[in-house]
């Protein structure tokens, strides 16, 4: 085990309890829908390890979160048996569900409420035509029905959108649709072209297109505030390259790649553990190593120490806001983790960025 002096101030455990799914979205990061799954006994063991780290590192409940997802988590017949075990330990952490929403019923949302769920995230890919093209015919209406159920049960609901050139023109329209329904947030996350999503590489935004979208998000949020809506559009943890241009308090969340701060672990159904679900590099497996051993793996430590960030980023006035940008997007485009392939301060185009990153050393 390497240097254990580093201790995170917060820790998210994003837990993919299955990779089975009843939908086949075109941009999905999964490459398999049949990955072996853990039994409840092993899942209890992982819960205990996570709580043990929270205690060891003195991480308070408000800075600890388990995100339960898949695949589609509700395809597991033992989902509520698992959630009951989560609930019994939830004085140590908050917990949320990330799901396509298609399995929700009144009875299910009542149980989720009983088990103390903090929020529920569904995904949409734009307005109805665009969404259904990506997520499947009829999915848009099913997602809206899920949102209605969550609002009815007073469970805070959020929507995640994977940003491509296909849905770029629809961000404002989707926000305008969701805000009156009572949705709390619309997270706009850049597409990472790997897994099934590799086929959508041509829809990755150019650097200046992304910058324009981030500016538009600020304007959308100004309108939301003016109209008294609680919905906020955010850019996700990979929007660090825009942090220094945020023009007003509350208009857009400051984000820095969670890998850089060591504040996230991803657990897949077979125990494989990553630093980010969209960065397909395995740090270790929980059937073979403890969560603590995996957290202190040399590779994760090197990312926390910013050893992969080139000098051109370190010399940038915005470096402390960004730390090299989104590792996931750059890795999907180039096989390297920095600098951000969509940084408009460095690159005029994706083609230029990919060429330079692939061929230049630090």
CSV table of C-alpha atoms in Angstrom, one decimal:
chain,number,residue,atom,x,y,z
A,1,UNK,CA,0.0,0.0,0.0
A,2,UNK,CA,1.3,3.4,-0.9
A,3,UNK,CA,1.2,6.8,0.9
A,4,UNK,CA,-1.9,6.8,3.1
A,5,UNK,CA,-1.5,10.3,4.4
A,6,UNK,CA,-3.9,11.7,1.9
A,7,UNK,CA,-7.4,11.7,3.3
A,8,UNK,CA,-10.5,12.9,1.3
A,9,UNK,CA,-12.8,15.5,2.7
A,10,UNK,CA,-15.8,13.8,1.0
A,11,UNK,CA,-16.4,10.4,-0.5
A,12,UNK,CA,-19.0,9.3,-3.0
A,13,UNK,CA,-19.5,5.6,-3.6
A,14,UNK,CA,-21.2,5.2,-7.0
A,15,UNK,CA,-22.4,1.6,-6.9
A,16,UNK,CA,-23.5,-0.2,-10.1
A,17,UNK,CA,-25.3,-3.1,-8.6
A,18,UNK,CA,-26.2,-4.6,-12.0
A,19,UNK,CA,-25.4,-4.0,-15.6
A,20,UNK,CA,-28.6,-5.6,-16.8
A,21,UNK,CA,-31.0,-3.0,-18.3
A,22,UNK,CA,-34.3,-3.0,-20.0
A,23,UNK,CA,-33.2,-0.2,-22.3
A,24,UNK,CA,-30.4,0.1,-24.9
A,25,UNK,CA,-29.4,3.8,-25.1
A,26,UNK,CA,-27.2,4.7,-28.0
A,27,UNK,CA,-24.6,6.6,-25.8
A,28,UNK,CA,-24.3,4.0,-23.0
A,29,UNK,CA,-20.9,3.5,-21.5
A,30,UNK,CA,-21.5,-0.2,-20.8
A,31,UNK,CA,-19.9,-2.8,-23.1
A,32,UNK,CA,-21.8,-5.7,-21.5
A,33,UNK,CA,-25.2,-6.4,-20.0
A,34,UNK,CA,-24.4,-9.7,-18.5
A,35,UNK,CA,-21.6,-8.9,-15.9
A,36,UNK,CA,-21.7,-11.2,-12.9
A,37,UNK,CA,-23.4,-9.7,-9.8
A,38,UNK,CA,-22.6,-9.8,-6.1
A,39,UNK,CA,-24.9,-11.5,-3.6
A,40,UNK,CA,-26.3,-9.6,-0.7
A,41,UNK,CA,-23.7,-10.9,1.7
A,42,UNK,CA,-20.8,-9.4,-0.4
A,43,UNK,CA,-22.8,-6.2,-0.8
A,44,UNK,CA,-23.1,-6.0,3.0
A,45,UNK,CA,-19.4,-6.4,3.3
A,46,UNK,CA,-18.8,-3.5,0.9
A,47,UNK,CA,-21.3,-1.3,2.8
A,48,UNK,CA,-19.3,-2.1,6.0
A,49,UNK,CA,-16.0,-1.2,4.3
A,50,UNK,CA,-17.4,2.1,3.1
A,51,UNK,CA,-18.7,3.1,6.5
A,52,UNK,CA,-15.4,2.0,8.0
A,53,UNK,CA,-13.5,4.5,5.8
A,54,UNK,CA,-16.0,7.3,6.6
A,55,UNK,CA,-15.3,6.7,10.3
A,56,UNK,CA,-11.5,6.4,9.8
A,57,UNK,CA,-11.3,9.6,7.8
A,58,UNK,CA,-13.9,11.5,9.9
A,59,UNK,CA,-16.1,12.3,6.9
A,60,UNK,CA,-19.4,13.7,8.2
A,61,UNK,CA,-22.7,12.4,6.8
A,62,UNK,CA,-23.3,15.6,4.7
A,63,UNK,CA,-20.1,14.9,2.8
A,64,UNK,CA,-20.7,11.1,2.2
A,65,UNK,CA,-23.1,9.7,-0.4
A,66,UNK,CA,-23.9,6.4,-2.0
A,67,UNK,CA,-25.3,6.6,-5.5
A,68,UNK,CA,-27.0,3.3,-6.4
A,69,UNK,CA,-27.4,2.7,-10.1
A,70,UNK,CA,-26.9,0.1,-12.9
A,71,UNK,CA,-27.6,-0.8,-15.6
A,72,UNK,CA,-31.1,-0.4,-14.3
A,73,UNK,CA,-31.1,-1.1,-10.5
A,74,UNK,CA,-34.7,-2.2,-10.4
A,75,UNK,CA,-34.1,-5.2,-12.6
A,76,UNK,CA,-32.6,-6.8,-9.4
A,77,UNK,CA,-35.4,-8.7,-7.6
A,78,UNK,CA,-33.6,-8.1,-4.3
A,79,UNK,CA,-33.3,-4.4,-4.7
A,80,UNK,CA,-35.5,-3.5,-1.7
A,81,UNK,CA,-33.7,-6.1,0.5
A,82,UNK,CA,-30.5,-4.3,-0.4
A,83,UNK,CA,-32.0,-0.8,0.1
A,84,UNK,CA,-33.2,-1.9,3.6
A,85,UNK,CA,-29.5,-2.7,4.5
A,86,UNK,CA,-28.5,0.7,3.1
A,87,UNK,CA,-31.2,2.4,5.2
A,88,UNK,CA,-30.0,0.8,8.4
A,89,UNK,CA,-26.5,2.4,7.9
A,90,UNK,CA,-27.7,5.7,6.5
A,91,UNK,CA,-26.9,7.7,9.6
A,92,UNK,CA,-23.4,7.7,8.2
A,93,UNK,CA,-24.2,8.8,4.6
A,94,UNK,CA,-26.9,10.1,2.3
A,95,UNK,CA,-28.0,7.9,-0.5
A,96,UNK,CA,-29.6,8.4,-3.9
A,97,UNK,CA,-30.8,6.4,-6.9
A,98,UNK,CA,-29.8,6.8,-10.6
A,99,UNK,CA,-32.3,5.0,-12.8
A,100,UNK,CA,-34.2,5.3,-16.1
A,101,UNK,CA,-37.4,5.5,-14.0
A,102,UNK,CA,-39.3,3.0,-16.0
A,103,UNK,CA,-40.0,0.6,-13.1
A,104,UNK,CA,-41.4,3.3,-10.7
A,105,UNK,CA,-44.8,2.8,-9.2
A,106,UNK,CA,-46.7,4.5,-6.3
A,107,UNK,CA,-45.8,1.6,-4.1
A,108,UNK,CA,-42.1,1.7,-5.0
A,109,UNK,CA,-41.8,5.5,-4.4
A,110,UNK,CA,-43.5,5.1,-1.0
A,111,UNK,CA,-40.9,2.5,0.0
A,112,UNK,CA,-38.1,4.7,-1.2
A,113,UNK,CA,-39.5,7.5,0.9
A,114,UNK,CA,-39.7,5.1,3.9
A,115,UNK,CA,-36.0,4.2,3.4
A,116,UNK,CA,-34.9,7.8,3.5
A,117,UNK,CA,-33.8,8.4,0.0
A,118,UNK,CA,-32.4,11.9,-0.5
A,119,UNK,CA,-32.9,12.3,-4.3
A,120,UNK,CA,-33.7,10.3,-7.4
A,121,UNK,CA,-32.0,11.0,-10.8
A,122,UNK,CA,-33.5,10.0,-14.2
A,123,UNK,CA,-31.9,10.7,-17.5
A,124,UNK,CA,-33.3,12.5,-20.6
A,125,UNK,CA,-31.5,13.3,-23.8
A,126,UNK,CA,-33.5,16.3,-25.0
A,127,UNK,CA,-37.0,16.9,-26.0
A,128,UNK,CA,-39.3,14.0,-27.0
A,129,UNK,CA,-38.0,13.2,-30.6
A,130,UNK,CA,-34.3,13.5,-29.7
A,131,UNK,CA,-34.7,11.6,-26.4
A,132,UNK,CA,-36.6,8.8,-28.0
A,133,UNK,CA,-34.1,8.5,-30.8
A,134,UNK,CA,-31.4,7.9,-28.3
A,135,UNK,CA,-33.2,6.1,-25.4
A,136,UNK,CA,-35.9,4.3,-27.2
A,137,UNK,CA,-39.4,4.9,-28.6
A,138,UNK,CA,-41.8,6.0,-25.9
A,139,UNK,CA,-39.1,6.5,-23.3
A,140,UNK,CA,-39.8,10.3,-23.0
A,141,UNK,CA,-43.3,9.8,-21.7
A,142,UNK,CA,-42.2,7.1,-19.3
A,143,UNK,CA,-39.6,9.4,-17.8
A,144,UNK,CA,-42.1,12.2,-17.4
A,145,UNK,CA,-44.4,9.7,-15.6
A,146,UNK,CA,-41.6,8.8,-13.3
A,147,UNK,CA,-40.9,12.5,-12.5
A,148,UNK,CA,-44.6,13.0,-11.7
A,149,UNK,CA,-44.5,10.1,-9.2
A,150,UNK,CA,-41.3,11.4,-7.5
A,151,UNK,CA,-42.8,14.9,-7.2
A,152,UNK,CA,-46.0,13.4,-5.8
A,153,UNK,CA,-44.0,11.5,-3.2
A,154,UNK,CA,-42.0,14.6,-2.4
A,155,UNK,CA,-38.7,13.0,-3.4
A,156,UNK,CA,-36.3,15.6,-4.9
A,157,UNK,CA,-35.9,14.7,-8.5
A,158,UNK,CA,-33.1,15.5,-10.9
A,159,UNK,CA,-32.5,14.9,-14.6
A,160,UNK,CA,-29.2,14.1,-16.2
A,161,UNK,CA,-28.5,14.8,-19.9
A,162,UNK,CA,-25.5,13.5,-21.9
A,163,UNK,CA,-24.5,16.4,-24.0
A,164,UNK,CA,-24.0,16.0,-27.8
A,165,UNK,CA,-24.4,18.1,-30.9
A,166,UNK,CA,-27.8,16.4,-31.3
A,167,UNK,CA,-29.3,17.9,-28.1
A,168,UNK,CA,-27.3,21.0,-27.8
A,169,UNK,CA,-30.1,23.2,-29.2
A,170,UNK,CA,-32.6,21.7,-26.8
A,171,UNK,CA,-31.1,22.5,-23.4
A,172,UNK,CA,-33.2,25.6,-22.8
A,173,UNK,CA,-36.4,23.9,-24.0
A,174,UNK,CA,-35.9,21.0,-21.7
A,175,UNK,CA,-35.2,23.2,-18.8
A,176,UNK,CA,-38.3,25.2,-19.5
A,177,UNK,CA,-40.3,21.9,-19.6
A,178,UNK,CA,-38.9,20.5,-16.4
A,179,UNK,CA,-38.9,23.6,-14.2
A,180,UNK,CA,-42.7,23.9,-13.7
A,181,UNK,CA,-42.9,20.1,-12.9
A,182,UNK,CA,-40.8,20.7,-9.8
A,183,UNK,CA,-37.6,19.1,-11.0
A,184,UNK,CA,-34.7,20.4,-8.8
A,185,UNK,CA,-31.8,20.1,-11.3
A,186,UNK,CA,-30.8,19.4,-14.9
A,187,UNK,CA,-27.2,18.2,-15.1
A,188,UNK,CA,-25.6,18.6,-18.5
A,189,UNK,CA,-22.8,16.1,-18.8
A,190,UNK,CA,-20.4,15.9,-21.8
A,191,UNK,CA,-20.5,12.7,-23.7
A,192,UNK,CA,-17.5,10.4,-23.3
A,193,UNK,CA,-17.1,8.4,-26.6
A,194,UNK,CA,-16.4,4.9,-25.5
A,195,UNK,CA,-18.5,1.8,-24.9
A,196,UNK,CA,-21.7,2.0,-27.1
A,197,UNK,CA,-21.2,5.7,-27.1
A,198,UNK,CA,-18.1,5.4,-29.3
A,199,UNK,CA,-20.5,5.4,-32.2
A,200,UNK,CA,-21.5,9.0,-31.3
A,201,UNK,CA,-17.9,10.4,-31.4
A,202,UNK,CA,-18.9,12.7,-34.3
A,203,UNK,CA,-21.4,14.5,-32.0
A,204,UNK,CA,-18.8,15.6,-29.4
A,205,UNK,CA,-18.8,19.4,-29.2
A,206,UNK,CA,-16.0,21.6,-30.5
A,207,UNK,CA,-14.2,23.6,-27.8
A,208,UNK,CA,-16.0,26.9,-28.6
A,209,UNK,CA,-19.3,25.2,-28.9
A,210,UNK,CA,-18.9,23.9,-25.4
A,211,UNK,CA,-17.9,27.4,-24.1
A,212,UNK,CA,-21.0,28.8,-25.8
A,213,UNK,CA,-23.2,26.2,-24.1
A,214,UNK,CA,-21.8,27.0,-20.7
A,215,UNK,CA,-22.5,30.6,-21.2
A,216,UNK,CA,-26.1,29.7,-22.3
A,217,UNK,CA,-26.5,27.7,-19.1
A,218,UNK,CA,-25.8,30.9,-17.1
A,219,UNK,CA,-28.5,32.7,-19.0
A,220,UNK,CA,-31.0,29.9,-18.5
A,221,UNK,CA,-30.3,30.0,-14.7
A,222,UNK,CA,-30.8,33.8,-14.7
A,223,UNK,CA,-34.2,33.2,-16.2
A,224,UNK,CA,-35.0,30.4,-13.8
A,225,UNK,CA,-34.3,32.7,-10.8
A,226,UNK,CA,-36.3,35.6,-12.3
A,227,UNK,CA,-39.3,33.3,-12.8
A,228,UNK,CA,-39.1,31.9,-9.3
A,229,UNK,CA,-38.2,28.3,-10.3
A,230,UNK,CA,-36.0,26.1,-8.2
A,231,UNK,CA,-34.5,24.2,-11.1
A,232,UNK,CA,-30.8,24.8,-11.7
A,233,UNK,CA,-28.9,23.7,-14.8
A,234,UNK,CA,-25.4,22.5,-14.0
A,235,UNK,CA,-22.4,21.4,-15.9
A,236,UNK,CA,-21.2,18.5,-13.8
A,237,UNK,CA,-17.8,17.7,-12.3
A,238,UNK,CA,-16.1,18.1,-15.6
A,239,UNK,CA,-16.9,21.8,-16.1
A,240,UNK,CA,-13.7,23.0,-14.4
A,241,UNK,CA,-12.4,24.6,-17.6
A,242,UNK,CA,-15.2,27.1,-17.3
A,243,UNK,CA,-14.8,27.8,-13.6
A,244,UNK,CA,-12.9,31.0,-14.0
A,245,UNK,CA,-15.5,32.4,-16.4
A,246,UNK,CA,-18.5,31.9,-14.1
A,247,UNK,CA,-19.9,35.4,-14.0
A,248,UNK,CA,-22.3,35.3,-11.0
A,249,UNK,CA,-23.1,33.6,-7.7
A,250,UNK,CA,-25.4,30.7,-8.2
A,251,UNK,CA,-25.5,30.8,-12.0
A,252,UNK,CA,-23.5,27.7,-12.5
A,253,UNK,CA,-21.9,25.2,-10.1
A,254,UNK,CA,-18.1,25.2,-9.8
A,255,UNK,CA,-16.9,21.8,-10.7
A,256,UNK,CA,-13.5,20.0,-10.7
A,257,UNK,CA,-13.0,16.4,-11.8
A,258,UNK,CA,-13.7,14.2,-8.7
A,259,UNK,CA,-10.8,12.0,-9.6
A,260,UNK,CA,-8.3,14.8,-9.0
A,261,UNK,CA,-9.6,15.3,-5.4
A,262,UNK,CA,-9.9,11.6,-4.8
A,263,UNK,CA,-13.5,12.0,-3.7
A,264,UNK,CA,-15.2,9.2,-5.6
A,265,UNK,CA,-15.0,5.4,-6.0
A,266,UNK,CA,-17.0,3.4,-8.6
A,267,UNK,CA,-17.9,-0.2,-7.8
A,268,UNK,CA,-19.2,-2.4,-10.7
A,269,UNK,CA,-21.3,-5.5,-10.2
A,270,UNK,CA,-18.4,-7.9,-10.3
A,271,UNK,CA,-16.3,-5.9,-7.8
A,272,UNK,CA,-14.2,-4.1,-10.3
A,273,UNK,CA,-13.5,-0.6,-8.9
A,274,UNK,CA,-12.7,2.6,-10.8
A,275,UNK,CA,-12.1,6.2,-10.0
A,276,UNK,CA,-14.8,7.3,-12.5
A,277,UNK,CA,-17.5,5.3,-14.3
A,278,UNK,CA,-16.7,7.3,-17.5
A,279,UNK,CA,-12.9,6.6,-17.1
A,280,UNK,CA,-12.7,2.8,-17.9
A,281,UNK,CA,-9.5,2.1,-16.0
A,282,UNK,CA,-9.8,-0.6,-13.3
A,283,UNK,CA,-8.0,0.2,-10.0
A,284,UNK,CA,-8.6,-3.2,-8.4
A,285,UNK,CA,-11.3,-5.7,-7.5
A,286,UNK,CA,-13.1,-5.9,-4.2
A,287,UNK,CA,-13.1,-9.7,-4.2
A,288,UNK,CA,-9.3,-9.5,-4.1
A,289,UNK,CA,-8.5,-6.3,-2.2
A,290,UNK,CA,-10.1,-4.1,0.4
A,291,UNK,CA,-11.7,-0.8,-0.5
A,292,UNK,CA,-8.9,1.0,1.4
A,293,UNK,CA,-6.2,-0.8,-0.6
A,294,UNK,CA,-7.8,0.1,-3.8
A,295,UNK,CA,-8.3,3.7,-2.8
A,296,UNK,CA,-4.5,4.0,-2.2
A,297,UNK,CA,-3.5,2.3,-5.4
A,298,UNK,CA,-0.5,3.9,-7.1
A,299,UNK,CA,-2.6,4.9,-10.1
A,300,UNK,CA,-5.3,6.7,-8.1
A,301,UNK,CA,-2.6,8.4,-6.0
A,302,UNK,CA,-0.8,9.6,-9.2
A,303,UNK,CA,-4.0,11.3,-10.3
A,304,UNK,CA,-4.6,12.9,-6.9
A,305,UNK,CA,-1.0,14.2,-7.2
A,306,UNK,CA,-1.8,15.6,-10.7
A,307,UNK,CA,1.2,13.7,-12.1
A,308,UNK,CA,-0.6,13.3,-15.4
A,309,UNK,CA,-1.3,17.0,-15.9
A,310,UNK,CA,1.1,18.6,-18.4
A,311,UNK,CA,3.1,21.7,-17.8
A,312,UNK,CA,1.0,23.8,-20.2
A,313,UNK,CA,-1.9,23.3,-17.8
A,314,UNK,CA,0.2,24.1,-14.7
A,315,UNK,CA,1.3,27.3,-16.3
A,316,UNK,CA,-2.3,28.4,-17.0
A,317,UNK,CA,-3.7,31.2,-14.7
A,318,UNK,CA,-6.8,29.0,-14.4
A,319,UNK,CA,-5.0,25.9,-13.2
A,320,UNK,CA,-6.2,26.0,-9.6
A,321,UNK,CA,-9.8,26.2,-10.9
A,322,UNK,CA,-9.4,23.3,-13.3
A,323,UNK,CA,-6.4,20.9,-12.7
A,324,UNK,CA,-6.3,19.8,-16.3
A,325,UNK,CA,-10.0,19.4,-16.9
A,326,UNK,CA,-12.1,16.3,-17.5
A,327,UNK,CA,-10.0,13.2,-17.6
A,328,UNK,CA,-12.9,11.0,-18.8
A,329,UNK,CA,-13.6,13.1,-22.0
A,330,UNK,CA,-9.9,13.4,-22.9
A,331,UNK,CA,-9.3,9.6,-22.3
A,332,UNK,CA,-12.3,8.7,-24.5
A,333,UNK,CA,-10.9,10.9,-27.3
A,334,UNK,CA,-7.1,10.3,-27.0
A,335,UNK,CA,-6.2,7.5,-24.5
A,336,UNK,CA,-4.6,10.1,-22.3
A,337,UNK,CA,-6.1,11.9,-19.3
A,338,UNK,CA,-5.0,15.6,-19.7
A,339,UNK,CA,-5.2,18.3,-20.8
A,340,UNK,CA,-8.9,18.7,-21.5
A,341,UNK,CA,-9.6,17.9,-25.1
A,342,UNK,CA,-12.4,20.6,-25.2
A,343,UNK,CA,-10.4,23.4,-23.6
A,344,UNK,CA,-10.9,26.5,-25.7
A,345,UNK,CA,-7.8,28.2,-24.1
A,346,UNK,CA,-5.6,25.6,-25.6
A,347,UNK,CA,-7.3,24.2,-28.7
A,348,UNK,CA,-9.2,25.6,-31.7
A,349,UNK,CA,-10.7,22.3,-32.6
A,350,UNK,CA,-11.1,18.7,-31.4
A,351,UNK,CA,-8.9,17.5,-34.3
A,352,UNK,CA,-6.1,19.8,-33.2
A,353,UNK,CA,-6.5,18.8,-29.6
A,354,UNK,CA,-6.4,15.0,-30.3
A,355,UNK,CA,-3.3,15.4,-32.5
A,356,UNK,CA,-1.4,17.4,-30.0
A,357,UNK,CA,-2.4,15.3,-27.0
A,358,UNK,CA,-1.6,12.0,-28.7
A,359,UNK,CA,1.8,13.2,-30.0
A,360,UNK,CA,3.1,15.6,-27.4
A,361,UNK,CA,4.8,14.6,-24.1
A,362,UNK,CA,4.4,16.5,-20.9
